[in-house]
Short mmCIF file of C-alpha atoms in Angstrom, two decimals:
data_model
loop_
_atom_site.label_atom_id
_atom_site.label_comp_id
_atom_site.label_asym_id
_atom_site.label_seq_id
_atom_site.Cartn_x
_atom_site.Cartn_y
_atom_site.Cartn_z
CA UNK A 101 92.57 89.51 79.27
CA UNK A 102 92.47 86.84 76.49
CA UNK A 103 91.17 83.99 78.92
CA UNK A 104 88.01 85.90 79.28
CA UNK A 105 85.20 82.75 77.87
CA UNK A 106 82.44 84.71 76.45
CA UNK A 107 78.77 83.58 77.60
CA UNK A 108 75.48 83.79 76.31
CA UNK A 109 72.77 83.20 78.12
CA UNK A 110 69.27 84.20 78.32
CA UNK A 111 68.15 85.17 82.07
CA UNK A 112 64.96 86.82 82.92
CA UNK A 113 64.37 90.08 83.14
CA UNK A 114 66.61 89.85 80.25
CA UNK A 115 65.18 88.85 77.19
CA UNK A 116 68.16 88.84 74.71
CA UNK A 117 71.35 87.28 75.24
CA UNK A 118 73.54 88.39 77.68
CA UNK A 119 77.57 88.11 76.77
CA UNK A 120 80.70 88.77 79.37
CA UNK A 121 83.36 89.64 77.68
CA UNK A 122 86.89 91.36 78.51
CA UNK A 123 86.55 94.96 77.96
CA UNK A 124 89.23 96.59 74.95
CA UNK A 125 89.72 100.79 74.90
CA UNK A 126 87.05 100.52 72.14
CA UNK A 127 84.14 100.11 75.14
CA UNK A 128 85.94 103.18 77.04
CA UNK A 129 82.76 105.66 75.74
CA UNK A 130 80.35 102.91 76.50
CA UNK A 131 81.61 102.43 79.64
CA UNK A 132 81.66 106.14 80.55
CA UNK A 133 78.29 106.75 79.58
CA UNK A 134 77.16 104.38 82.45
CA UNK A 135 80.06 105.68 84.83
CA UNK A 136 79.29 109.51 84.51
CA UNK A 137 75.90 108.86 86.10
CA UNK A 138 77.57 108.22 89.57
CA UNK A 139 80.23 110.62 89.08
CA UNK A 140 77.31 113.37 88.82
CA UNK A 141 74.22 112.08 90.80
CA UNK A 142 75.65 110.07 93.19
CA UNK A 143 78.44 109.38 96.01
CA UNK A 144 79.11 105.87 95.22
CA UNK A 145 82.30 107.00 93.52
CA UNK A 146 83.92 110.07 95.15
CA UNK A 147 85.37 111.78 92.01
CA UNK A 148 83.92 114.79 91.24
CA UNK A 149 84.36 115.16 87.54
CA UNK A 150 83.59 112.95 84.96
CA UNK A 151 87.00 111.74 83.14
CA UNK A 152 87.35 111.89 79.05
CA UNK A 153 87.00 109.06 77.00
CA UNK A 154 91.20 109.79 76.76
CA UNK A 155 91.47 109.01 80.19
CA UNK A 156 89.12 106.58 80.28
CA UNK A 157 90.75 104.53 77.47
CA UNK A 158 94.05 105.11 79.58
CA UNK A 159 92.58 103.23 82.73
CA UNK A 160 91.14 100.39 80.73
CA UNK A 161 94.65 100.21 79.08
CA UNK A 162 96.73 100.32 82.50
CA UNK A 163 94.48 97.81 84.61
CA UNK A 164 94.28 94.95 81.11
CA UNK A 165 97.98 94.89 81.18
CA UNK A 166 97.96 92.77 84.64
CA UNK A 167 93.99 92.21 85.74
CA UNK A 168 90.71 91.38 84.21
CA UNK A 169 88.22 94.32 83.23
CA UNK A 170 85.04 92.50 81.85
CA UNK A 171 81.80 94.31 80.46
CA UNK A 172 77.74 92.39 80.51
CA UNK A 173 76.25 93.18 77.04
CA UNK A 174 73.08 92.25 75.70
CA UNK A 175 72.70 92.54 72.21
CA UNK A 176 75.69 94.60 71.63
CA UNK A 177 74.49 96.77 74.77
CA UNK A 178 76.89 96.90 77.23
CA UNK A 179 74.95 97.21 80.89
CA UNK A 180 77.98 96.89 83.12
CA UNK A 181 81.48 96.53 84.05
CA UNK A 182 83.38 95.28 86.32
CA UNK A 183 87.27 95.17 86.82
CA UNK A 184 90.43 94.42 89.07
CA UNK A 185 93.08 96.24 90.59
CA UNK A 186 96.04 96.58 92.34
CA UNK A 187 95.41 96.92 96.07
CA UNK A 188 98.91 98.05 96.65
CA UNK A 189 102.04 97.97 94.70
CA UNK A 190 104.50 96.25 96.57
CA UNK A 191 105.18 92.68 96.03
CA UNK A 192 103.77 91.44 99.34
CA UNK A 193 100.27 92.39 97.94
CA UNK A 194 100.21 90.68 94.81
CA UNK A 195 97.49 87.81 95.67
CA UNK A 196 95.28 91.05 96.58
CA UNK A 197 92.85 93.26 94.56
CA UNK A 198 90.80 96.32 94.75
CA UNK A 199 87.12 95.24 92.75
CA UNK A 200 85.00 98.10 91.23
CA UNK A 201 82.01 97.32 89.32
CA UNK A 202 79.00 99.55 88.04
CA UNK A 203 75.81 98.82 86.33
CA UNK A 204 73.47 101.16 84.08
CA UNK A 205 70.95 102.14 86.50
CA UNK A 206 68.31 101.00 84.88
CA UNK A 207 69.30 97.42 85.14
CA UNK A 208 70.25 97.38 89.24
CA UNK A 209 68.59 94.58 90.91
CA UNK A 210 68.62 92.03 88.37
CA UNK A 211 71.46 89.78 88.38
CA UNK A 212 73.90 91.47 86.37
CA UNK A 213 76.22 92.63 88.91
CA UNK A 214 76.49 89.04 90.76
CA UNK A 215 77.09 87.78 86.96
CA UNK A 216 79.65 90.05 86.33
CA UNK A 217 81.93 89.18 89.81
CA UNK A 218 81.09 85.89 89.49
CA UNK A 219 82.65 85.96 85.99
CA UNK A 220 85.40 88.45 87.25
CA UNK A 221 86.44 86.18 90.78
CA UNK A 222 86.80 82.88 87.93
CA UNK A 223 89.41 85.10 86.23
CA UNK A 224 91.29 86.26 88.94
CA UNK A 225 91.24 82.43 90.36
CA UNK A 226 93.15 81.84 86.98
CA UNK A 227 96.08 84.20 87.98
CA UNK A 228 96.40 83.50 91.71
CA UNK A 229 94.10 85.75 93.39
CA UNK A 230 93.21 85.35 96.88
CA UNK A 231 92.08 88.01 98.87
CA UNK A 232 89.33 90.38 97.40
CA UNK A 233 88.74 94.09 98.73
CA UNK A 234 86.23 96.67 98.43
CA UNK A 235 86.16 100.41 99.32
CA UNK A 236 82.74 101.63 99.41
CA UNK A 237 81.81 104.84 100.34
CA UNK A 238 78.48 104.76 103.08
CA UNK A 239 76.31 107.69 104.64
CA UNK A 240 77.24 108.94 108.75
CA UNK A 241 74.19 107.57 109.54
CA UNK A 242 71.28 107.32 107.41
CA UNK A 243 70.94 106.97 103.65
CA UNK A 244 70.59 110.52 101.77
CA UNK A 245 69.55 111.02 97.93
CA UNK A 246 73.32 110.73 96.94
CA UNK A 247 74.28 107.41 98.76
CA UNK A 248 72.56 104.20 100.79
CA UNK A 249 74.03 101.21 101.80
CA UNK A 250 73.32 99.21 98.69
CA UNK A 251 76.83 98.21 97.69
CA UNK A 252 77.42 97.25 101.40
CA UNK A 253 74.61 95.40 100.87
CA UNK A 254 74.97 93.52 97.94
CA UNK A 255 78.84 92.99 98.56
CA UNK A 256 77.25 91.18 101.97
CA UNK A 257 75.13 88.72 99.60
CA UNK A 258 78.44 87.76 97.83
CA UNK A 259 80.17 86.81 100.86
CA UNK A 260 82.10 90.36 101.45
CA UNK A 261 82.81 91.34 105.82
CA UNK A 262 83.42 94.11 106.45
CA UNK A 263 87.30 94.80 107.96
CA UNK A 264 86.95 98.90 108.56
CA UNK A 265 85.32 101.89 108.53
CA UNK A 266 86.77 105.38 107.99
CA UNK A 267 84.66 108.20 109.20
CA UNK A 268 83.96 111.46 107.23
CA UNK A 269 86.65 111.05 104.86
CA UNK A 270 85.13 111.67 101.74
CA UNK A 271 83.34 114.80 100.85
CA UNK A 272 80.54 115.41 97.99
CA UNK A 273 77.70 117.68 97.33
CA UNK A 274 78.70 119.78 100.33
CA UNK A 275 78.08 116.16 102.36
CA UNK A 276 80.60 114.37 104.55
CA UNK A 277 80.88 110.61 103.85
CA UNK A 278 81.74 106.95 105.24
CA UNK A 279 83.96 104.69 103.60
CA UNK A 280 83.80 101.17 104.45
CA UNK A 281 86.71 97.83 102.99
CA UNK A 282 85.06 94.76 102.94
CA UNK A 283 86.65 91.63 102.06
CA UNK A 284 86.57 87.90 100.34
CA UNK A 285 88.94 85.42 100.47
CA UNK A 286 88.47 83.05 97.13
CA UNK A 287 91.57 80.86 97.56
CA UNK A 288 93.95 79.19 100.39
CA UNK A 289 96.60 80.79 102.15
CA UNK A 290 99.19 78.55 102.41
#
């Protein structure tokens, strides 16, 4: 999305400067590089197998046509992404939206990822956004090598509640998993 204002800024533990930017199909292998790591380590995202850079490039182009999908770089790096979409189709549900956002692993825990919403919930103030969601998938009970409560965590520390829980409904590595919708209201609802 054009209205996307790119920022530098220096923040430690980052010693160049960081830009956020809207993401283009160009970023699609970039993006995938940091995206396959929890497609095949982890169960933060339940797909199994890692998508092309084809298909890739086909969901940056779908969700840019009506949302924002914004990328952190630092010096030409990107470290993470975060995007926007629908949470379901019908007009009723058009001041709601799904968020997704990962972050290279080697850069979790340092301010990128509340960057990159904070950057993402200004866009989608722009456009008439209102109510925020967030499926994340959680372990039955205690955190395991593949999942933890992280995400529930962090999206806490941004203001997220949780609204539900769905019980063994996702299964990975042989594992049954949690998923959790948390939400954020960021305008009125007159």
């Amino acid at each position: 999305m054009a209205s996307i204002m790119q920022t530098k800024k220096t923040t430690p533990p980052f010693p160049g400067s960081r830009t956020i930017r809207a993401v283009t199909k160009a970023d699609a292998k970039e993006l995938l590089d940091i995206y396959s790591y929890y497609v095949t380590n982890t169960a933060i995202t339940f797909e199994y197998d890692v998508p092309s850079v084809k298909e890739f490039e086909g969901r940056i182009e779908s969700i840019t046509k009506r949302y924002p999908y914004i990328c952190a770089e630092e010096d030409g790096k990107i470290l993470g992404y975060a995007y926007a979409a629908p949470f379901k189709e019908r007009e009723a549900y058009k001041w709601d939206v799904e968020l997704s956002i990962y972050v290279e692993r080697s850069r979790r825990k340092c301010g990128l990822g509340r960057a990159l919403y904070s950057a993402l919930e200004e866009e989608l103030k722009k456009i008439g956004i209102i109510n925020l969601y967030a499926c994340i998938g959680i372990p039955n009970g205690d955190d395991d090598e593949y999942l933890n409560h992280a995400s529930q965590k962090f999206h806490e520390k941004l203001g997220f509640k949780t609204v539900g829980t769905f019980y063994n409904c996702g299964k990975k590595f042989g594992r049954w998993y949690a998923m959790i919708w948390m939400e954020k209201f960021i305008g009125e609802h007159n």
